Amino acid sequence: MRALTWQGTGKVSVENVPDPTIQEPTDAVIRVTSTAICGSDLHLYDVLGMYLDKGDILGHEPMGIVEEVGADVTHIKPGDRVVIPFNISCGFCWMCSRGYYAQCETTQVKEHGKGASLFGYTRLYGQVPGGQAEYLRVPQAHFGPIKVPEGHPDERYLFLSDVLTTSWQAAKWADIEPGSTVLVTGLGPIGQMSARIARHLGAERVIAVDNVPERLAMAERHGIEVLNHDKIDDIPAAVIELTNGRGADGVIEAVGMEAHGTPFQAAAMTAAGMLPDALARKAIDTMGVDRMGALRTAFASVRRAGTVSIVGVYGGQADPIPMFDLFDKGVTLRMGQAHVRRWSDDVLPLLTGAGDPLGVDDLVTHRLPLESAPQAYEIFKKKEDGCIKVVLKP
């Protein structure tokens, strides 16, 4: 089959690789019909190569048609249309039984002290072949795959794999109440959907921060107030002014490690990525520093006794955060990988009808064949051609 493979920092290519097969009774194999590029894929592309091997298959936002199932898989069958969550969860361990599927104890990568295995995402998370491919082996398929109906194109359902469920968790963990004001930092795909879901869950005002014109325009189409940080010197001051001097009730930080920050932080991330793998891993594990601009905006913009929900991915171990201010303000922090199956049953009914209450149909900007994936990564990384979300078609 053909699959998008990592070949080195800043280099991916579509190659011929072996077809996946059933290896365990709880496996399934699907024929991928759509698969997306995620912002966190860019972390692998640019920064985290020390945890990848040449030839690793990337991608963690796939859906498709079931081709084959193992003996213990009974809730799906060949021919079913399914979305595959990005985290691999068993559904019955202590963590899964409490809804913490991203911490599944059956698939935890204990060797590296990490949570549940993820598709297409480094040795730290199990080195499981990813979904930017023609076919995908799905471990723990007795629980993970989400069966979806016919009647809509793939793009209506595809983002149950990550974007929609991650954004739903981000909004839920921002403690949104009717009449509240929510700030979203970053208007990539997660920020876009987090803002729309915040409104759906009852926020009276949703304010979002970015500087890319196409992202700002997309958010405005969905009733989101926008602030351009290229034109406003002090975003927290602007938010406080907009909220009668109080600050946002909840903040969803949807940027993560790629945020703009100090030149030192940017240089440190770049330098770590250029070191030999063993030294790079040591640097990241012990003294990695993320770019903290978006987090600092979130912390300064939230009201006293408010909540910051961190959904942007961070990887540093030595990030300086303003603990005195957070403690003094009594801020609640919630964060982590999305527990996809915890939220999928809440989101799916909003996608199946004739309406589109979450605005899912207005997210994808680029649709390209799998063979064009290397160019798609570059377009997405550089935010060229108005690119917000890319879907690949194997």
PDB file of N, CA and C in Angstrom, residues 57-126:
ATOM      1  N   ILE A  57       5.091   5.643   9.740  1.00  0.00           N
ATOM      2  CA  ILE A  57       3.879   6.135   9.067  1.00  0.00           C
ATOM      3  C   ILE A  57       3.162   7.107   9.995  1.00  0.00           C
ATOM      4  N   LEU A  58       2.874   8.296   9.492  1.00  0.00           N
ATOM      5  CA  LEU A  58       2.272   9.353  10.297  1.00  0.00           C
ATOM      6  C   LEU A  58       0.750   9.360  10.144  1.00  0.00           C
ATOM      7  N   GLY A  59       0.108  10.190  10.969  1.00  0.00           N
ATOM      8  CA  GLY A  59      -1.318  10.442  10.833  1.00  0.00           C
ATOM      9  C   GLY A  59      -2.157   9.812  11.919  1.00  0.00           C
ATOM     10  N   HIS A  60      -3.099  10.599  12.453  1.00  0.00           N
ATOM     11  CA  HIS A  60      -3.954  10.086  13.525  1.00  0.00           C
ATOM     12  C   HIS A  60      -5.391  10.595  13.431  1.00  0.00           C
ATOM     13  N   GLU A  61      -5.827  10.995  12.232  1.00  0.00           N
ATOM     14  CA  GLU A  61      -7.210  11.449  12.055  1.00  0.00           C
ATOM     15  C   GLU A  61      -7.837  10.728  10.858  1.00  0.00           C
ATOM     16  N   PRO A  62      -8.006   9.400  10.934  1.00  0.00           N
ATOM     17  CA  PRO A  62      -8.517   8.659   9.778  1.00  0.00           C
ATOM     18  C   PRO A  62      -9.958   8.157   9.962  1.00  0.00           C
ATOM     19  N   MET A  63     -10.589   7.871   8.834  1.00  0.00           N
ATOM     20  CA  MET A  63     -11.830   7.111   8.836  1.00  0.00           C
ATOM     21  C   MET A  63     -11.862   6.274   7.568  1.00  0.00           C
ATOM     22  N   GLY A  64     -12.758   5.295   7.538  1.00  0.00           N
ATOM     23  CA  GLY A  64     -12.825   4.459   6.348  1.00  0.00           C
ATOM     24  C   GLY A  64     -13.812   3.332   6.489  1.00  0.00           C
ATOM     25  N   ILE A  65     -13.609   2.297   5.702  1.00  0.00           N
ATOM     26  CA  ILE A  65     -14.500   1.145   5.632  1.00  0.00           C
ATOM     27  C   ILE A  65     -13.781  -0.077   6.207  1.00  0.00           C
ATOM     28  N   VAL A  66     -14.475  -0.787   7.084  1.00  0.00           N
ATOM     29  CA  VAL A  66     -13.890  -1.983   7.698  1.00  0.00           C
ATOM     30  C   VAL A  66     -13.682  -3.052   6.633  1.00  0.00           C
ATOM     31  N   GLU A  67     -12.466  -3.569   6.564  1.00  0.00           N
ATOM     32  CA  GLU A  67     -12.123  -4.646   5.632  1.00  0.00           C
ATOM     33  C   GLU A  67     -12.138  -6.010   6.316  1.00  0.00           C
ATOM     34  N   GLU A  68     -11.637  -6.048   7.556  1.00  0.00           N
ATOM     35  CA  GLU A  68     -11.468  -7.330   8.249  1.00  0.00           C
ATOM     36  C   GLU A  68     -11.458  -7.066   9.747  1.00  0.00           C
ATOM     37  N   VAL A  69     -11.966  -8.010  10.534  1.00  0.00           N
ATOM     38  CA  VAL A  69     -11.950  -7.870  11.992  1.00  0.00           C
ATOM     39  C   VAL A  69     -11.415  -9.146  12.621  1.00  0.00           C
ATOM     40  N   GLY A  70     -10.809  -8.993  13.815  1.00  0.00           N
ATOM     41  CA  GLY A  70     -10.355 -10.137  14.582  1.00  0.00           C
ATOM     42  C   GLY A  70     -11.513 -10.843  15.276  1.00  0.00           C
ATOM     43  N   ALA A  71     -11.220 -11.999  15.846  1.00  0.00           N
ATOM     44  CA  ALA A  71     -12.264 -12.856  16.427  1.00  0.00           C
ATOM     45  C   ALA A  71     -12.996 -12.202  17.588  1.00  0.00           C
ATOM     46  N   ASP A  72     -12.332 -11.286  18.303  1.00  0.00           N
ATOM     47  CA  ASP A  72     -12.957 -10.667  19.478  1.00  0.00           C
ATOM     48  C   ASP A  72     -13.648  -9.344  19.162  1.00  0.00           C
ATOM     49  N   VAL A  73     -13.710  -8.967  17.906  1.00  0.00           N
ATOM     50  CA  VAL A  73     -14.347  -7.702  17.509  1.00  0.00           C
ATOM     51  C   VAL A  73     -15.752  -8.005  17.013  1.00  0.00           C
ATOM     52  N   THR A  74     -16.754  -7.521  17.764  1.00  0.00           N
ATOM     53  CA  THR A  74     -18.139  -7.868  17.426  1.00  0.00           C
ATOM     54  C   THR A  74     -19.020  -6.651  17.146  1.00  0.00           C
ATOM     55  N   HIS A  75     -18.600  -5.448  17.534  1.00  0.00           N
ATOM     56  CA  HIS A  75     -19.500  -4.295  17.369  1.00  0.00           C
ATOM     57  C   HIS A  75     -19.378  -3.639  15.996  1.00  0.00           C
ATOM     58  N   ILE A  76     -18.379  -4.049  15.218  1.00  0.00           N
ATOM     59  CA  ILE A  76     -18.259  -3.613  13.832  1.00  0.00           C
ATOM     60  C   ILE A  76     -17.980  -4.834  12.967  1.00  0.00           C
ATOM     61  N   LYS A  77     -18.248  -4.701  11.675  1.00  0.00           N
ATOM     62  CA  LYS A  77     -18.059  -5.827  10.751  1.00  0.00           C
ATOM     63  C   LYS A  77     -17.588  -5.286   9.409  1.00  0.00           C
ATOM     64  N   PRO A  78     -17.055  -6.129   8.531  1.00  0.00           N
ATOM     65  CA  PRO A  78     -16.641  -5.668   7.215  1.00  0.00           C
ATOM     66  C   PRO A  78     -17.773  -4.946   6.492  1.00  0.00           C
ATOM     67  N   GLY A  79     -17.410  -3.814   5.887  1.00  0.00           N
ATOM     68  CA  GLY A  79     -18.389  -2.992   5.192  1.00  0.00           C
ATOM     69  C   GLY A  79     -18.878  -1.811   5.992  1.00  0.00           C
ATOM     70  N   ASP A  80     -18.683  -1.830   7.324  1.00  0.00           N
ATOM     71  CA  ASP A  80     -19.117  -0.714   8.157  1.00  0.00           C
ATOM     72  C   ASP A  80     -18.241   0.512   7.921  1.00  0.00           C
ATOM     73  N   ARG A  81     -18.851   1.665   8.052  1.00  0.00           N
ATOM     74  CA  ARG A  81     -18.156   2.954   7.933  1.00  0.00           C
ATOM     75  C   ARG A  81     -17.790   3.410   9.342  1.00  0.00           C
ATOM     76  N   VAL A  82     -16.507   3.656   9.583  1.00  0.00           N
ATOM     77  CA  VAL A  82     -16.055   3.943  10.945  1.00  0.00           C
ATOM     78  C   VAL A  82     -15.059   5.106  10.968  1.00  0.00           C
ATOM     79  N   VAL A  83     -15.063   5.819  12.087  1.00  0.00           N
ATOM     80  CA  VAL A  83     -14.048   6.817  12.408  1.00  0.00           C
ATOM     81  C   VAL A  83     -13.155   6.224  13.490  1.00  0.00           C
ATOM     82  N   ILE A  84     -11.859   6.476  13.390  1.00  0.00           N
ATOM     83  CA  ILE A  84     -10.900   5.888  14.315  1.00  0.00           C
ATOM     84  C   ILE A  84     -10.358   6.966  15.264  1.00  0.00           C
ATOM     85  N   PRO A  85     -10.623   6.857  16.572  1.00  0.00           N
ATOM     86  CA  PRO A  85     -10.057   7.818  17.529  1.00  0.00           C
ATOM     87  C   PRO A  85      -8.536   7.810  17.487  1.00  0.00           C
ATOM     88  N   PHE A  86      -7.946   8.977  17.748  1.00  0.00           N
ATOM     89  CA  PHE A  86      -6.487   9.049  17.658  1.00  0.00           C
ATOM     90  C   PHE A  86      -5.798   8.318  18.795  1.00  0.00           C
ATOM     91  N   ASN A  87      -6.460   8.204  19.959  1.00  0.00           N
ATOM     92  CA  ASN A  87      -5.842   7.424  21.034  1.00  0.00           C
ATOM     93  C   ASN A  87      -6.415   6.006  21.043  1.00  0.00           C
ATOM     94  N   ILE A  88      -5.592   5.071  21.451  1.00  0.00           N
ATOM     95  CA  ILE A  88      -5.922   3.646  21.389  1.00  0.00           C
ATOM     96  C   ILE A  88      -6.254   3.180  22.799  1.00  0.00           C
ATOM     97  N   SER A  89      -7.505   2.806  23.014  1.00  0.00           N
ATOM     98  CA  SER A  89      -8.002   2.531  24.362  1.00  0.00           C
ATOM     99  C   SER A  89      -8.739   1.203  24.382  1.00  0.00           C
ATOM    100  N   CYS A  90      -8.622   0.502  25.521  1.00  0.00           N
ATOM    101  CA  CYS A  90      -9.229  -0.832  25.621  1.00  0.00           C
ATOM    102  C   CYS A  90     -10.697  -0.787  26.027  1.00  0.00           C
ATOM    103  N   GLY A  91     -11.091   0.263  26.761  1.00  0.00           N
ATOM    104  CA  GLY A  91     -12.486   0.412  27.169  1.00  0.00           C
ATOM    105  C   GLY A  91     -12.852  -0.225  28.485  1.00  0.00           C
ATOM    106  N   PHE A  92     -11.943  -0.994  29.111  1.00  0.00           N
ATOM    107  CA  PHE A  92     -12.354  -1.713  30.329  1.00  0.00           C
ATOM    108  C   PHE A  92     -11.386  -1.584  31.503  1.00  0.00           C
ATOM    109  N   CYS A  93     -10.176  -1.065  31.300  1.00  0.00           N
ATOM    110  CA  CYS A  93      -9.213  -0.954  32.405  1.00  0.00           C
ATOM    111  C   CYS A  93      -9.694   0.089  33.418  1.00  0.00           C
ATOM    112  N   TRP A  94      -8.928   0.269  34.510  1.00  0.00           N
ATOM    113  CA  TRP A  94      -9.317   1.206  35.580  1.00  0.00           C
ATOM    114  C   TRP A  94      -9.515   2.604  35.025  1.00  0.00           C
ATOM    115  N   MET A  95      -8.588   3.079  34.177  1.00  0.00           N
ATOM    116  CA  MET A  95      -8.699   4.422  33.607  1.00  0.00           C
ATOM    117  C   MET A  95      -9.886   4.508  32.648  1.00  0.00           C
ATOM    118  N   CYS A  96     -10.002   3.548  31.740  1.00  0.00           N
ATOM    119  CA  CYS A  96     -11.095   3.584  30.770  1.00  0.00           C
ATOM    120  C   CYS A  96     -12.453   3.513  31.457  1.00  0.00           C
ATOM    121  N   SER A  97     -12.565   2.724  32.517  1.00  0.00           N
ATOM    122  CA  SER A  97     -13.850   2.589  33.199  1.00  0.00           C
ATOM    123  C   SER A  97     -14.297   3.897  33.832  1.00  0.00           C
ATOM    124  N   ARG A  98     -13.370   4.840  33.998  1.00  0.00           N
ATOM    125  CA  ARG A  98     -13.679   6.158  34.551  1.00  0.00           C
ATOM    126  C   ARG A  98     -13.698   7.258  33.494  1.00  0.00           C
ATOM    127  N   GLY A  99     -13.600   6.850  32.231  1.00  0.00           N
ATOM    128  CA  GLY A  99     -13.692   7.800  31.134  1.00  0.00           C
ATOM    129  C   GLY A  99     -12.384   8.458  30.755  1.00  0.00           C
ATOM    130  N   TYR A 100     -11.263   8.005  31.309  1.00  0.00           N
ATOM    131  CA  TYR A 100      -9.964   8.605  31.003  1.00  0.00           C
ATOM    132  C   TYR A 100      -9.258   7.763  29.929  1.00  0.00           C
ATOM    133  N   TYR A 101      -9.846   7.780  28.748  1.00  0.00           N
ATOM    134  CA  TYR A 101      -9.377   6.882  27.694  1.00  0.00           C
ATOM    135  C   TYR A 101      -7.985   7.246  27.187  1.00  0.00           C
ATOM    136  N   ALA A 102      -7.580   8.499  27.303  1.00  0.00           N
ATOM    137  CA  ALA A 102      -6.241   8.898  26.881  1.00  0.00           C
ATOM    138  C   ALA A 102      -5.168   8.407  27.845  1.00  0.00           C
ATOM    139  N   GLN A 103      -5.584   7.814  28.954  1.00  0.00           N
ATOM    140  CA  GLN A 103      -4.650   7.249  29.927  1.00  0.00           C
ATOM    141  C   GLN A 103      -4.828   5.735  30.053  1.00  0.00           C
ATOM    142  N   CYS A 104      -5.402   5.106  29.049  1.00  0.00           N
ATOM    143  CA  CYS A 104      -5.684   3.666  29.080  1.00  0.00           C
ATOM    144  C   CYS A 104      -4.494   2.871  29.608  1.00  0.00           C
ATOM    145  N   GLU A 105      -4.731   2.062  30.628  1.00  0.00           N
ATOM    146  CA  GLU A 105      -3.631   1.310  31.242  1.00  0.00           C
ATOM    147  C   GLU A 105      -3.223   0.104  30.403  1.00  0.00           C
ATOM    148  N   THR A 106      -4.086  -0.340  29.508  1.00  0.00           N
ATOM    149  CA  THR A 106      -3.728  -1.460  28.636  1.00  0.00           C
ATOM    150  C   THR A 106      -2.728  -1.034  27.577  1.00  0.00           C
ATOM    151  N   THR A 107      -2.856   0.192  27.064  1.00  0.00           N
ATOM    152  CA  THR A 107      -1.972   0.636  25.981  1.00  0.00           C
ATOM    153  C   THR A 107      -0.973   1.698  26.420  1.00  0.00           C
ATOM    154  N   GLN A 108      -0.959   2.055  27.697  1.00  0.00           N
ATOM    155  CA  GLN A 108       0.039   3.017  28.182  1.00  0.00           C
ATOM    156  C   GLN A 108       1.444   2.595  27.754  1.00  0.00           C
ATOM    157  N   VAL A 109       2.252   3.591  27.390  1.00  0.00           N
ATOM    158  CA  VAL A 109       3.634   3.306  27.005  1.00  0.00           C
ATOM    159  C   VAL A 109       4.497   3.495  28.248  1.00  0.00           C
ATOM    160  N   LYS A 110       4.483   2.457  29.080  1.00  0.00           N
ATOM    161  CA  LYS A 110       5.128   2.555  30.392  1.00  0.00           C
ATOM    162  C   LYS A 110       6.641   2.727  30.279  1.00  0.00           C
ATOM    163  N   GLU A 111       7.223   2.217  29.207  1.00  0.00           N
ATOM    164  CA  GLU A 111       8.669   2.356  29.001  1.00  0.00           C
ATOM    165  C   GLU A 111       9.097   3.819  29.030  1.00  0.00           C
ATOM    166  N   HIS A 112       8.244   4.685  28.534  1.00  0.00           N
ATOM    167  CA  HIS A 112       8.565   6.108  28.477  1.00  0.00           C
ATOM    168  C   HIS A 112       7.739   6.935  29.455  1.00  0.00           C
ATOM    169  N   GLY A 113       6.967   6.263  30.314  1.00  0.00           N
ATOM    170  CA  GLY A 113       6.168   6.986  31.285  1.00  0.00           C
ATOM    171  C   GLY A 113       5.072   7.822  30.670  1.00  0.00           C
ATOM    172  N   LYS A 114       4.480   7.350  29.570  1.00  0.00           N
ATOM    173  CA  LYS A 114       3.469   8.113  28.853  1.00  0.00           C
ATOM    174  C   LYS A 114       2.108   7.414  28.918  1.00  0.00           C
ATOM    175  N   GLY A 115       1.082   8.141  28.471  1.00  0.00           N
ATOM    176  CA  GLY A 115      -0.281   7.642  28.506  1.00  0.00           C
ATOM    177  C   GLY A 115      -0.572   6.675  27.377  1.00  0.00           C
ATOM    178  N   ALA A 116      -1.841   6.610  26.992  1.00  0.00           N
ATOM    179  CA  ALA A 116      -2.278   5.647  25.985  1.00  0.00           C
ATOM    180  C   ALA A 116      -1.509   5.806  24.682  1.00  0.00           C
ATOM    181  N   SER A 117      -1.356   4.698  23.980  1.00  0.00           N
ATOM    182  CA  SER A 117      -0.721   4.733  22.665  1.00  0.00           C
ATOM    183  C   SER A 117      -1.559   5.583  21.710  1.00  0.00           C
ATOM    184  N   LEU A 118      -0.874   6.201  20.755  1.00  0.00           N
ATOM    185  CA  LEU A 118      -1.510   7.039  19.747  1.00  0.00           C
ATOM    186  C   LEU A 118      -1.110   6.543  18.362  1.00  0.00           C
ATOM    187  N   PHE A 119      -2.005   6.704  17.411  1.00  0.00           N
ATOM    188  CA  PHE A 119      -1.651   6.372  16.032  1.00  0.00           C
ATOM    189  C   PHE A 119      -0.633   7.379  15.496  1.00  0.00           C
ATOM    190  N   GLY A 120       0.406   6.867  14.841  1.00  0.00           N
ATOM    191  CA  GLY A 120       1.326   7.697  14.077  1.00  0.00           C
ATOM    192  C   GLY A 120       2.072   8.735  14.877  1.00  0.00           C
ATOM    193  N   TYR A 121       2.450   8.406  16.139  1.00  0.00           N
ATOM    194  CA  TYR A 121       2.988   9.476  16.960  1.00  0.00           C
ATOM    195  C   TYR A 121       4.160   9.044  17.845  1.00  0.00           C
ATOM    196  N   THR A 122       5.274   8.713  17.268  1.00  0.00           N
ATOM    197  CA  THR A 122       6.574   8.552  17.914  1.00  0.00           C
ATOM    198  C   THR A 122       6.672   7.339  18.834  1.00  0.00           C
ATOM    199  N   ARG A 123       7.913   7.024  19.193  1.00  0.00           N
ATOM    200  CA  ARG A 123       8.170   5.955  20.151  1.00  0.00           C
ATOM    201  C   ARG A 123       7.571   6.258  21.510  1.00  0.00           C
ATOM    202  N   LEU A 124       7.480   7.538  21.863  1.00  0.00           N
ATOM    203  CA  LEU A 124       6.926   7.899  23.174  1.00  0.00           C
ATOM    204  C   LEU A 124       5.499   7.396  23.339  1.00  0.00           C
ATOM    205  N   TYR A 125       4.778   7.294  22.239  1.00  0.00           N
ATOM    206  CA  TYR A 125       3.379   6.885  22.288  1.00  0.00           C
ATOM    207  C   TYR A 125       3.128   5.617  21.487  1.00  0.00           C
ATOM    208  N   GLY A 126       4.091   4.702  21.535  1.00  0.00           N
ATOM    209  CA  GLY A 126       3.875   3.351  21.045  1.00  0.00           C
ATOM    210  C   GLY A 126       4.350   3.046  19.645  1.00  0.00           C
TER     211      GLY A 126
END
